[in-house]
Amino acid sequence: MTPIAETAAAKIRRGGRLDLDEALALYEHNDLLLLASLARTVKERKSGRDIYFNVNRHINLTNICAARCPLCAFGRGPGSADAYVMEREEVVAVARRAAEEAPDLSEIHMVSALHPDKPFSYYLGIVAAVRAALPQVHIKAFTPVEICHFAAIGGLPVGDVLQALKAAGLDSLPGGGAEILDDGIRSVICPRKASSAQWTEVVMTAHRLGIPTNASLLYGHIETPRQRLEHLIKLRSIQDETGGFQAFVAFPFHPENTGLPQLTRVGAWEDLRMVAMARLMLDNFDHIKAFWMMLTLPVAQLALAFGADDLDGTVAEEKIIHAAGATTGTSIAREDIIAVIREAGYIAVERDTFYNRRRAWGDDDNG
C-alpha cells in the first residue's frame, strides 16, 4: 500500500474526511476487502445493523423525449411505433391499483422522458390527481433534469416550478440525471440535457424550499475514476451547504440498445468498489443505496458488506433501466427483500421515504 493510501485508511478509521488524492489512492490500491472493511465501519457508525427498503411503485409517464441522449435506450421519437404517453386517468388508475395490491405502499416514484409537446400543466395535473387519489402516499417525482425541462417549456424560474409542484402534492425529487457532473463528459453522453450547473441549481433550490432529493452517479461509460470521485466531492459540498440529500445511489451504465454500444457493462468488482468509495467519500450522507434492480440482487446483497444500507424498494414495474438491457426482475416481493437482508446478517427495516421506521425484522422477531 502506498503511504497516501495508508494515510487515507487511517483517516477513515479516525472518522476523518478524505480529499481527492487520498480517495484516488484508495481507489487505485484496489484492495476490495480493505475497502469493504473501511466502508462497513463507516456504515455501522451511522445505521448499525439496519438495512432499509420501502414498498413503492414506479410509474414512467412517457418515453417520448426531445433529448434522445446517446446513453439512453428508453427515449423515443413521437412517431415511433412503441412511443407512449400516459394520461392523467391512466396514471391515477395505476396508482390506485398499486395501493390495492400492496396495502403498505408508501411511495409513488414518477420519472419520464422530456416530452417535446406536453405542457407543464400536464405534470402538475398528474401530481394533483395522484395526491387526491392517494393522500397518504409520498410522491417522489421528476429528476432535476425534468425540472429544468419544465422551467424551459413553462417559461418559469426553477423555484416557481418547484413551488407549484409542491403545492400540487409533490413531496421529494429523485436524484437521477446527474450522470457525471462534468460538462465535457455530458457533451458526449447527454449533450441536450441540463448542464452540471443547472442540475446543481435545481437540487439546491429544492433543498432551500424544503423539498429533499436524492443524489446519483452514472458510472462505467467514458468517465475516469478521478471524474467519479470529483463528482462525489461536488455532491458532498452541496450537502455541506444544504443538508437536503436523503440518500446517494450509484447506477452502473447498461449499454444495450443505447448510442454507446461499443461499451461493456462493468463487472461486480467495479460495482462493489463504487459502493464502498461512495460510503467513504460521502461522510455527510446518512444513506447509501445498492439499487438491486441495477446491480442484480446477488451483487446488491454483497454491497451490504461494502457500506450500503438501503436496497431501495419493491418497485413494481420499471421501464427505463430494462430498455438498456437490465436482466433483473421489474419488481420484488417484500418477503423476498426481507429474506435477502436477513440472510446477509442484518436487520431488515421497512421505511418511509424520509427513513422513518415502519417495521423491522431482526434476529429475534418477525416484525
Short mmCIF file of C-alpha atoms in Angstrom, two decimals:
data_model
loop_
_atom_site.label_atom_id
_atom_site.label_comp_id
_atom_site.label_asym_id
_atom_site.label_seq_id
_atom_site.Cartn_x
_atom_site.Cartn_y
_atom_site.Cartn_z
CA MET A 1 0.00 0.00 0.00
CA THR A 2 1.26 3.50 -0.82
CA PRO A 3 1.86 5.96 2.02
CA ILE A 4 -1.05 8.13 0.90
CA ALA A 5 -3.41 5.13 0.84
CA GLU A 6 -2.26 4.21 4.36
CA THR A 7 -2.93 7.79 5.47
CA ALA A 8 -6.37 7.63 3.89
CA ALA A 9 -7.26 4.36 5.62
CA ALA A 10 -6.09 5.71 8.98
CA LYS A 11 -8.11 8.88 8.45
CA ILE A 12 -11.28 6.86 7.77
CA ARG A 13 -10.76 4.82 10.95
CA ARG A 14 -10.49 8.08 12.94
CA GLY A 15 -13.68 9.44 11.37
CA GLY A 16 -11.90 11.93 9.09
CA ARG A 17 -12.80 13.23 5.62
CA LEU A 18 -10.92 12.10 2.50
CA ASP A 19 -9.63 14.58 -0.04
CA LEU A 20 -9.43 13.77 -3.74
CA ASP A 21 -5.86 12.48 -3.75
CA GLU A 22 -6.47 10.25 -0.73
CA ALA A 23 -9.63 8.83 -2.24
CA LEU A 24 -7.90 8.18 -5.54
CA ALA A 25 -5.06 6.39 -3.74
CA LEU A 26 -7.53 4.08 -2.01
CA TYR A 27 -9.38 3.50 -5.26
CA GLU A 28 -6.21 2.66 -7.17
CA HIS A 29 -4.91 0.43 -4.36
CA ASN A 30 -7.73 -1.85 -5.49
CA ASP A 31 -7.86 -3.92 -2.29
CA LEU A 32 -11.55 -4.74 -2.32
CA LEU A 33 -11.58 -6.34 1.11
CA LEU A 34 -9.87 -3.32 2.66
CA LEU A 35 -12.48 -1.04 1.07
CA ALA A 36 -15.24 -3.30 2.39
CA SER A 37 -13.84 -3.22 5.91
CA LEU A 38 -13.48 0.57 5.93
CA ALA A 39 -16.88 1.22 4.35
CA ARG A 40 -18.63 -1.22 6.67
CA THR A 41 -17.08 0.53 9.66
CA VAL A 42 -18.42 3.89 8.47
CA LYS A 43 -21.84 2.43 7.70
CA GLU A 44 -22.19 0.83 11.12
CA ARG A 45 -21.34 4.13 12.83
CA LYS A 46 -24.34 5.65 11.09
CA SER A 47 -27.01 2.95 10.97
CA GLY A 48 -25.71 -0.03 12.92
CA ARG A 49 -27.06 -3.31 11.54
CA ASP A 50 -30.16 -1.75 9.98
CA ILE A 51 -30.74 -2.17 6.24
CA TYR A 52 -33.61 -0.21 4.73
CA PHE A 53 -36.16 -0.77 1.98
CA ASN A 54 -39.58 0.59 1.13
CA VAL A 55 -42.75 -0.54 -0.60
CA ASN A 56 -43.03 1.63 -3.67
CA ARG A 57 -44.35 1.74 -7.24
CA HIS A 58 -42.54 3.23 -10.24
CA ILE A 59 -44.53 4.94 -12.99
CA ASN A 60 -42.77 6.15 -16.17
CA LEU A 61 -45.19 8.64 -17.72
CA THR A 62 -43.84 8.73 -21.28
CA ASN A 63 -40.89 7.61 -23.37
CA ILE A 64 -41.23 10.38 -25.97
CA CYS A 65 -38.16 12.53 -25.50
CA ALA A 66 -36.70 15.66 -27.04
CA ALA A 67 -33.20 14.93 -25.72
CA ARG A 68 -32.58 11.42 -27.14
CA CYS A 69 -29.27 11.07 -25.25
CA PRO A 70 -26.66 8.58 -26.51
CA LEU A 71 -26.60 6.96 -23.05
CA CYS A 72 -30.33 6.21 -23.06
CA ALA A 73 -32.25 3.27 -24.51
CA PHE A 74 -35.64 4.43 -23.24
CA GLY A 75 -36.38 7.61 -25.23
CA ARG A 76 -38.38 7.51 -28.45
CA GLY A 77 -39.39 9.95 -31.15
CA PRO A 78 -43.07 10.98 -31.40
CA GLY A 79 -43.64 8.76 -34.44
CA SER A 80 -42.06 5.59 -33.05
CA ALA A 81 -44.25 2.52 -33.04
CA ASP A 82 -43.58 1.89 -29.36
CA ALA A 83 -43.86 5.51 -28.20
CA TYR A 84 -46.41 6.09 -25.44
CA VAL A 85 -47.84 8.75 -23.14
CA MET A 86 -49.90 8.05 -20.04
CA GLU A 87 -52.76 10.46 -19.46
CA ARG A 88 -53.93 11.53 -16.03
CA GLU A 89 -56.72 8.98 -15.68
CA GLU A 90 -54.40 6.11 -16.56
CA VAL A 91 -51.76 7.25 -14.08
CA VAL A 92 -54.32 7.50 -11.30
CA ALA A 93 -55.68 4.07 -12.16
CA VAL A 94 -52.18 2.56 -11.97
CA ALA A 95 -51.53 4.27 -8.64
CA ARG A 96 -54.85 3.14 -7.18
CA ARG A 97 -54.24 -0.43 -8.34
CA ALA A 98 -50.77 -0.38 -6.79
CA ALA A 99 -52.23 0.67 -3.44
CA GLU A 100 -54.88 -2.06 -3.65
CA GLU A 101 -52.30 -4.73 -4.46
CA ALA A 102 -49.85 -3.52 -1.79
CA PRO A 103 -51.76 -2.02 1.17
CA ASP A 104 -48.42 -0.94 2.73
CA LEU A 105 -47.49 1.11 -0.34
CA SER A 106 -45.74 4.24 0.93
CA GLU A 107 -44.29 5.86 -2.20
CA ILE A 108 -45.16 6.57 -5.83
CA HIS A 109 -41.98 7.21 -7.85
CA MET A 110 -42.58 9.00 -11.18
CA VAL A 111 -39.94 9.86 -13.76
CA SER A 112 -40.16 10.05 -17.52
CA ALA A 113 -38.67 11.46 -20.68
CA LEU A 114 -38.58 15.11 -21.79
CA HIS A 115 -41.75 15.20 -23.88
CA PRO A 116 -41.46 17.96 -26.52
CA ASP A 117 -45.14 18.99 -26.50
CA LYS A 118 -46.74 18.21 -23.14
CA PRO A 119 -47.16 21.47 -21.18
CA PHE A 120 -46.11 21.93 -17.56
CA SER A 121 -49.81 21.84 -16.61
CA TYR A 122 -49.88 18.15 -17.67
CA TYR A 123 -47.35 17.26 -14.95
CA LEU A 124 -48.99 19.49 -12.34
CA GLY A 125 -52.33 17.85 -13.06
CA ILE A 126 -50.91 14.35 -12.64
CA VAL A 127 -49.29 15.17 -9.31
CA ALA A 128 -52.51 16.76 -8.04
CA ALA A 129 -54.62 13.82 -9.21
CA VAL A 130 -52.36 11.21 -7.61
CA ARG A 131 -52.27 13.26 -4.40
CA ALA A 132 -56.09 13.39 -4.35
CA ALA A 133 -56.38 9.65 -5.03
CA LEU A 134 -53.73 8.54 -2.51
CA PRO A 135 -53.37 11.30 0.11
CA GLN A 136 -51.39 9.03 2.45
CA VAL A 137 -48.70 8.08 -0.09
CA HIS A 138 -45.44 10.01 -0.62
CA ILE A 139 -44.98 11.35 -4.16
CA LYS A 140 -41.36 11.33 -5.29
CA ALA A 141 -41.27 12.59 -8.84
CA PHE A 142 -39.24 14.25 -11.60
CA THR A 143 -35.46 14.34 -11.77
CA PRO A 144 -33.65 17.70 -11.69
CA VAL A 145 -33.27 17.33 -15.47
CA GLU A 146 -37.04 17.12 -15.83
CA ILE A 147 -37.45 20.16 -13.58
CA CYS A 148 -35.15 22.11 -15.93
CA HIS A 149 -37.31 20.97 -18.84
CA PHE A 150 -40.47 22.15 -17.08
CA ALA A 151 -38.87 25.54 -16.44
CA ALA A 152 -37.99 25.85 -20.13
CA ILE A 153 -41.38 24.82 -21.51
CA GLY A 154 -43.26 26.83 -18.88
CA GLY A 155 -41.11 29.94 -19.16
CA LEU A 156 -40.72 29.89 -15.38
CA PRO A 157 -37.83 30.11 -12.91
CA VAL A 158 -36.83 26.79 -11.38
CA GLY A 159 -38.03 27.95 -7.96
CA ASP A 160 -41.52 28.69 -9.29
CA VAL A 161 -41.72 25.25 -10.94
CA LEU A 162 -40.77 23.53 -7.70
CA GLN A 163 -43.17 25.60 -5.60
CA ALA A 164 -46.03 24.83 -8.00
CA LEU A 165 -45.29 21.10 -7.87
CA LYS A 166 -45.03 21.19 -4.09
CA ALA A 167 -48.38 22.96 -3.86
CA ALA A 168 -49.88 20.26 -6.10
CA GLY A 169 -48.64 17.49 -3.79
CA LEU A 170 -45.03 16.70 -4.65
CA ASP A 171 -43.01 15.58 -1.61
CA SER A 172 -39.48 14.96 -2.90
CA LEU A 173 -37.31 14.54 -6.01
CA PRO A 174 -35.28 11.53 -7.09
CA GLY A 175 -31.66 12.27 -7.91
CA GLY A 176 -31.47 10.95 -11.46
CA GLY A 177 -29.99 12.76 -14.42
CA ALA A 178 -26.82 13.77 -12.59
CA GLU A 179 -24.86 11.19 -14.60
CA ILE A 180 -21.37 12.70 -14.14
CA LEU A 181 -21.25 16.37 -13.14
CA ASP A 182 -18.58 17.10 -15.73
CA ASP A 183 -19.75 19.05 -18.77
CA GLY A 184 -17.04 17.59 -21.01
CA ILE A 185 -18.42 14.09 -20.36
CA ARG A 186 -22.01 15.30 -20.56
CA SER A 187 -21.36 16.78 -24.02
CA VAL A 188 -20.79 13.21 -25.24
CA ILE A 189 -23.26 11.09 -23.28
CA CYS A 190 -26.17 13.54 -22.84
CA PRO A 191 -25.49 16.72 -24.86
CA ARG A 192 -29.05 18.06 -24.81
CA LYS A 193 -29.71 17.50 -21.12
CA ALA A 194 -29.35 20.00 -18.30
CA SER A 195 -25.77 21.08 -17.59
CA SER A 196 -23.93 20.36 -14.36
CA ALA A 197 -24.70 23.89 -13.15
CA GLN A 198 -28.41 23.51 -13.97
CA TRP A 199 -28.63 20.14 -12.16
CA THR A 200 -26.94 21.71 -9.14
CA GLU A 201 -29.22 24.77 -9.23
CA VAL A 202 -32.32 22.56 -9.14
CA VAL A 203 -31.25 20.46 -6.16
CA MET A 204 -30.05 23.44 -4.16
CA THR A 205 -33.26 25.35 -4.89
CA ALA A 206 -35.32 22.31 -3.93
CA HIS A 207 -33.45 21.95 -0.67
CA ARG A 208 -33.98 25.63 0.15
CA LEU A 209 -37.72 25.17 -0.48
CA GLY A 210 -37.89 22.19 1.88
CA ILE A 211 -38.06 19.57 -0.87
CA PRO A 212 -35.49 16.83 -0.17
CA THR A 213 -33.82 14.98 -3.03
CA ASN A 214 -31.59 12.03 -3.62
CA ALA A 215 -28.24 12.19 -5.40
CA SER A 216 -26.87 9.84 -8.04
CA LEU A 217 -23.93 8.99 -10.27
CA LEU A 218 -23.79 7.02 -13.52
CA TYR A 219 -20.52 5.12 -13.86
CA GLY A 220 -18.95 2.69 -16.29
CA HIS A 221 -19.18 4.62 -19.56
CA ILE A 222 -16.45 7.07 -20.72
CA GLU A 223 -15.64 8.72 -17.41
CA THR A 224 -12.42 8.22 -15.42
CA PRO A 225 -12.15 7.19 -11.75
CA ARG A 226 -10.93 10.70 -10.94
CA GLN A 227 -14.08 12.18 -12.51
CA ARG A 228 -16.25 9.85 -10.43
CA LEU A 229 -14.52 11.00 -7.25
CA GLU A 230 -14.74 14.66 -8.27
CA HIS A 231 -18.47 14.11 -8.77
CA LEU A 232 -18.76 12.74 -5.23
CA ILE A 233 -16.89 15.74 -3.84
CA LYS A 234 -19.35 18.09 -5.59
CA LEU A 235 -22.27 16.23 -4.01
CA ARG A 236 -20.56 16.36 -0.62
CA SER A 237 -20.09 20.12 -0.94
CA ILE A 238 -23.77 20.63 -1.77
CA GLN A 239 -24.74 18.51 1.22
CA ASP A 240 -22.46 20.58 3.47
CA GLU A 241 -24.36 23.68 2.39
CA THR A 242 -27.97 22.45 2.29
CA GLY A 243 -28.28 19.11 4.11
CA GLY A 244 -31.07 18.27 1.68
CA PHE A 245 -29.88 14.96 0.22
CA GLN A 246 -31.55 11.92 1.74
CA ALA A 247 -29.52 9.19 0.06
CA PHE A 248 -26.98 8.52 -2.68
CA VAL A 249 -27.21 5.83 -5.34
CA ALA A 250 -24.64 4.88 -7.99
CA PHE A 251 -26.01 3.47 -11.25
CA PRO A 252 -23.86 1.22 -13.44
CA PHE A 253 -24.21 2.06 -17.13
CA HIS A 254 -26.09 -0.54 -19.16
CA PRO A 255 -25.06 -0.11 -22.83
CA GLU A 256 -27.54 -2.35 -24.63
CA ASN A 257 -29.77 -0.50 -27.11
CA THR A 258 -28.03 2.81 -26.37
CA GLY A 259 -25.94 5.04 -28.63
CA LEU A 260 -22.79 3.72 -26.94
CA PRO A 261 -22.99 0.00 -27.86
CA GLN A 262 -19.20 -0.35 -28.07
CA LEU A 263 -19.01 -0.18 -24.28
CA THR A 264 -19.48 -3.15 -21.98
CA ARG A 265 -21.19 -3.33 -18.62
CA VAL A 266 -18.63 -3.14 -15.79
CA GLY A 267 -18.34 -6.15 -13.52
CA ALA A 268 -19.32 -6.86 -9.93
CA TRP A 269 -15.83 -5.88 -8.71
CA GLU A 270 -16.32 -2.34 -10.00
CA ASP A 271 -19.89 -2.19 -8.67
CA LEU A 272 -18.75 -3.06 -5.16
CA ARG A 273 -15.76 -0.71 -5.30
CA MET A 274 -18.06 2.13 -6.33
CA VAL A 275 -20.48 1.48 -3.45
CA ALA A 276 -17.60 1.40 -0.96
CA MET A 277 -15.97 4.56 -2.32
CA ALA A 278 -19.29 6.41 -2.14
CA ARG A 279 -19.66 5.45 1.51
CA LEU A 280 -16.10 6.57 2.26
CA MET A 281 -16.32 9.88 0.38
CA LEU A 282 -19.86 10.96 1.31
CA ASP A 283 -19.32 11.31 5.03
CA ASN A 284 -22.27 13.70 5.35
CA PHE A 285 -24.79 11.33 3.68
CA ASP A 286 -26.67 9.08 6.08
CA HIS A 287 -27.75 6.54 3.47
CA ILE A 288 -26.05 4.80 0.54
CA LYS A 289 -28.28 2.71 -1.73
CA ALA A 290 -27.45 -0.50 -3.52
CA PHE A 291 -30.33 -0.46 -6.00
CA TRP A 292 -30.92 -4.17 -6.55
CA MET A 293 -32.57 -3.63 -9.93
CA MET A 294 -29.45 -2.00 -11.37
CA LEU A 295 -26.87 -4.25 -9.70
CA THR A 296 -28.73 -7.59 -9.67
CA LEU A 297 -29.97 -8.93 -6.38
CA PRO A 298 -26.85 -11.02 -5.54
CA VAL A 299 -24.49 -8.07 -6.07
CA ALA A 300 -26.80 -5.76 -4.12
CA GLN A 301 -26.79 -8.24 -1.27
CA LEU A 302 -22.97 -8.29 -1.31
CA ALA A 303 -22.98 -4.48 -1.34
CA LEU A 304 -24.45 -4.56 2.16
CA ALA A 305 -20.96 -5.61 3.29
CA PHE A 306 -19.46 -2.69 1.34
CA GLY A 307 -21.21 0.18 3.11
CA ALA A 308 -24.68 0.21 1.57
CA ASP A 309 -27.61 0.42 3.98
CA ASP A 310 -30.56 0.56 1.57
CA LEU A 311 -31.76 -1.77 -1.21
CA ASP A 312 -34.36 0.76 -2.46
CA GLY A 313 -37.83 -0.69 -2.88
CA THR A 314 -40.20 -3.29 -4.23
CA VAL A 315 -40.56 -1.04 -7.35
CA ALA A 316 -43.37 -2.93 -9.17
CA GLU A 317 -42.58 -2.21 -12.82
CA GLU A 318 -39.69 -0.20 -14.17
CA LYS A 319 -39.04 0.55 -17.86
CA ILE A 320 -36.02 2.86 -18.25
CA ILE A 321 -33.31 0.55 -16.92
CA HIS A 322 -34.72 -2.51 -18.63
CA ALA A 323 -34.77 -0.76 -22.00
CA ALA A 324 -30.96 -0.67 -21.69
CA GLY A 325 -30.66 -4.38 -21.12
CA ALA A 326 -31.05 -4.88 -17.38
CA THR A 327 -31.99 -8.51 -16.81
CA THR A 328 -33.28 -8.15 -13.27
CA GLY A 329 -36.95 -8.51 -12.47
CA THR A 330 -39.20 -5.46 -12.61
CA SER A 331 -40.39 -5.95 -9.03
CA ILE A 332 -39.64 -7.89 -5.87
CA ALA A 333 -41.95 -9.15 -3.13
CA ARG A 334 -41.49 -7.59 0.29
CA GLU A 335 -40.89 -11.03 1.79
CA ASP A 336 -38.05 -11.67 -0.66
CA ILE A 337 -36.23 -8.39 0.02
CA ILE A 338 -36.51 -9.06 3.76
CA ALA A 339 -35.04 -12.53 3.26
CA VAL A 340 -32.11 -11.16 1.25
CA ILE A 341 -31.27 -8.69 4.02
CA ARG A 342 -31.62 -11.18 6.87
CA GLU A 343 -29.57 -13.81 5.06
CA ALA A 344 -26.71 -11.27 4.98
CA GLY A 345 -26.93 -10.96 8.76
CA TYR A 346 -28.64 -7.60 9.02
CA ILE A 347 -31.92 -6.23 10.39
CA ALA A 348 -34.46 -5.54 7.63
CA VAL A 349 -36.16 -2.20 8.22
CA GLU A 350 -39.15 -1.12 6.16
CA ARG A 351 -39.01 2.67 5.93
CA ASP A 352 -40.96 5.55 4.50
CA THR A 353 -39.27 7.93 2.07
CA PHE A 354 -37.90 10.02 4.96
CA TYR A 355 -36.31 6.92 6.54
CA ASN A 356 -38.80 6.75 9.39
CA ARG A 357 -39.03 3.12 10.57
CA ARG A 358 -42.32 1.40 9.82
CA ARG A 359 -41.46 -2.21 10.73
CA ALA A 360 -38.30 -4.20 11.36
CA TRP A 361 -37.32 -7.84 11.03
CA GLY A 362 -34.31 -8.73 13.15
CA ASP A 363 -32.72 -11.79 14.63
CA ASP A 364 -35.30 -12.36 17.33
CA ASP A 365 -38.59 -11.16 15.95
CA ASN A 366 -40.85 -11.39 12.93
CA GLY A 367 -41.71 -7.73 12.75
#
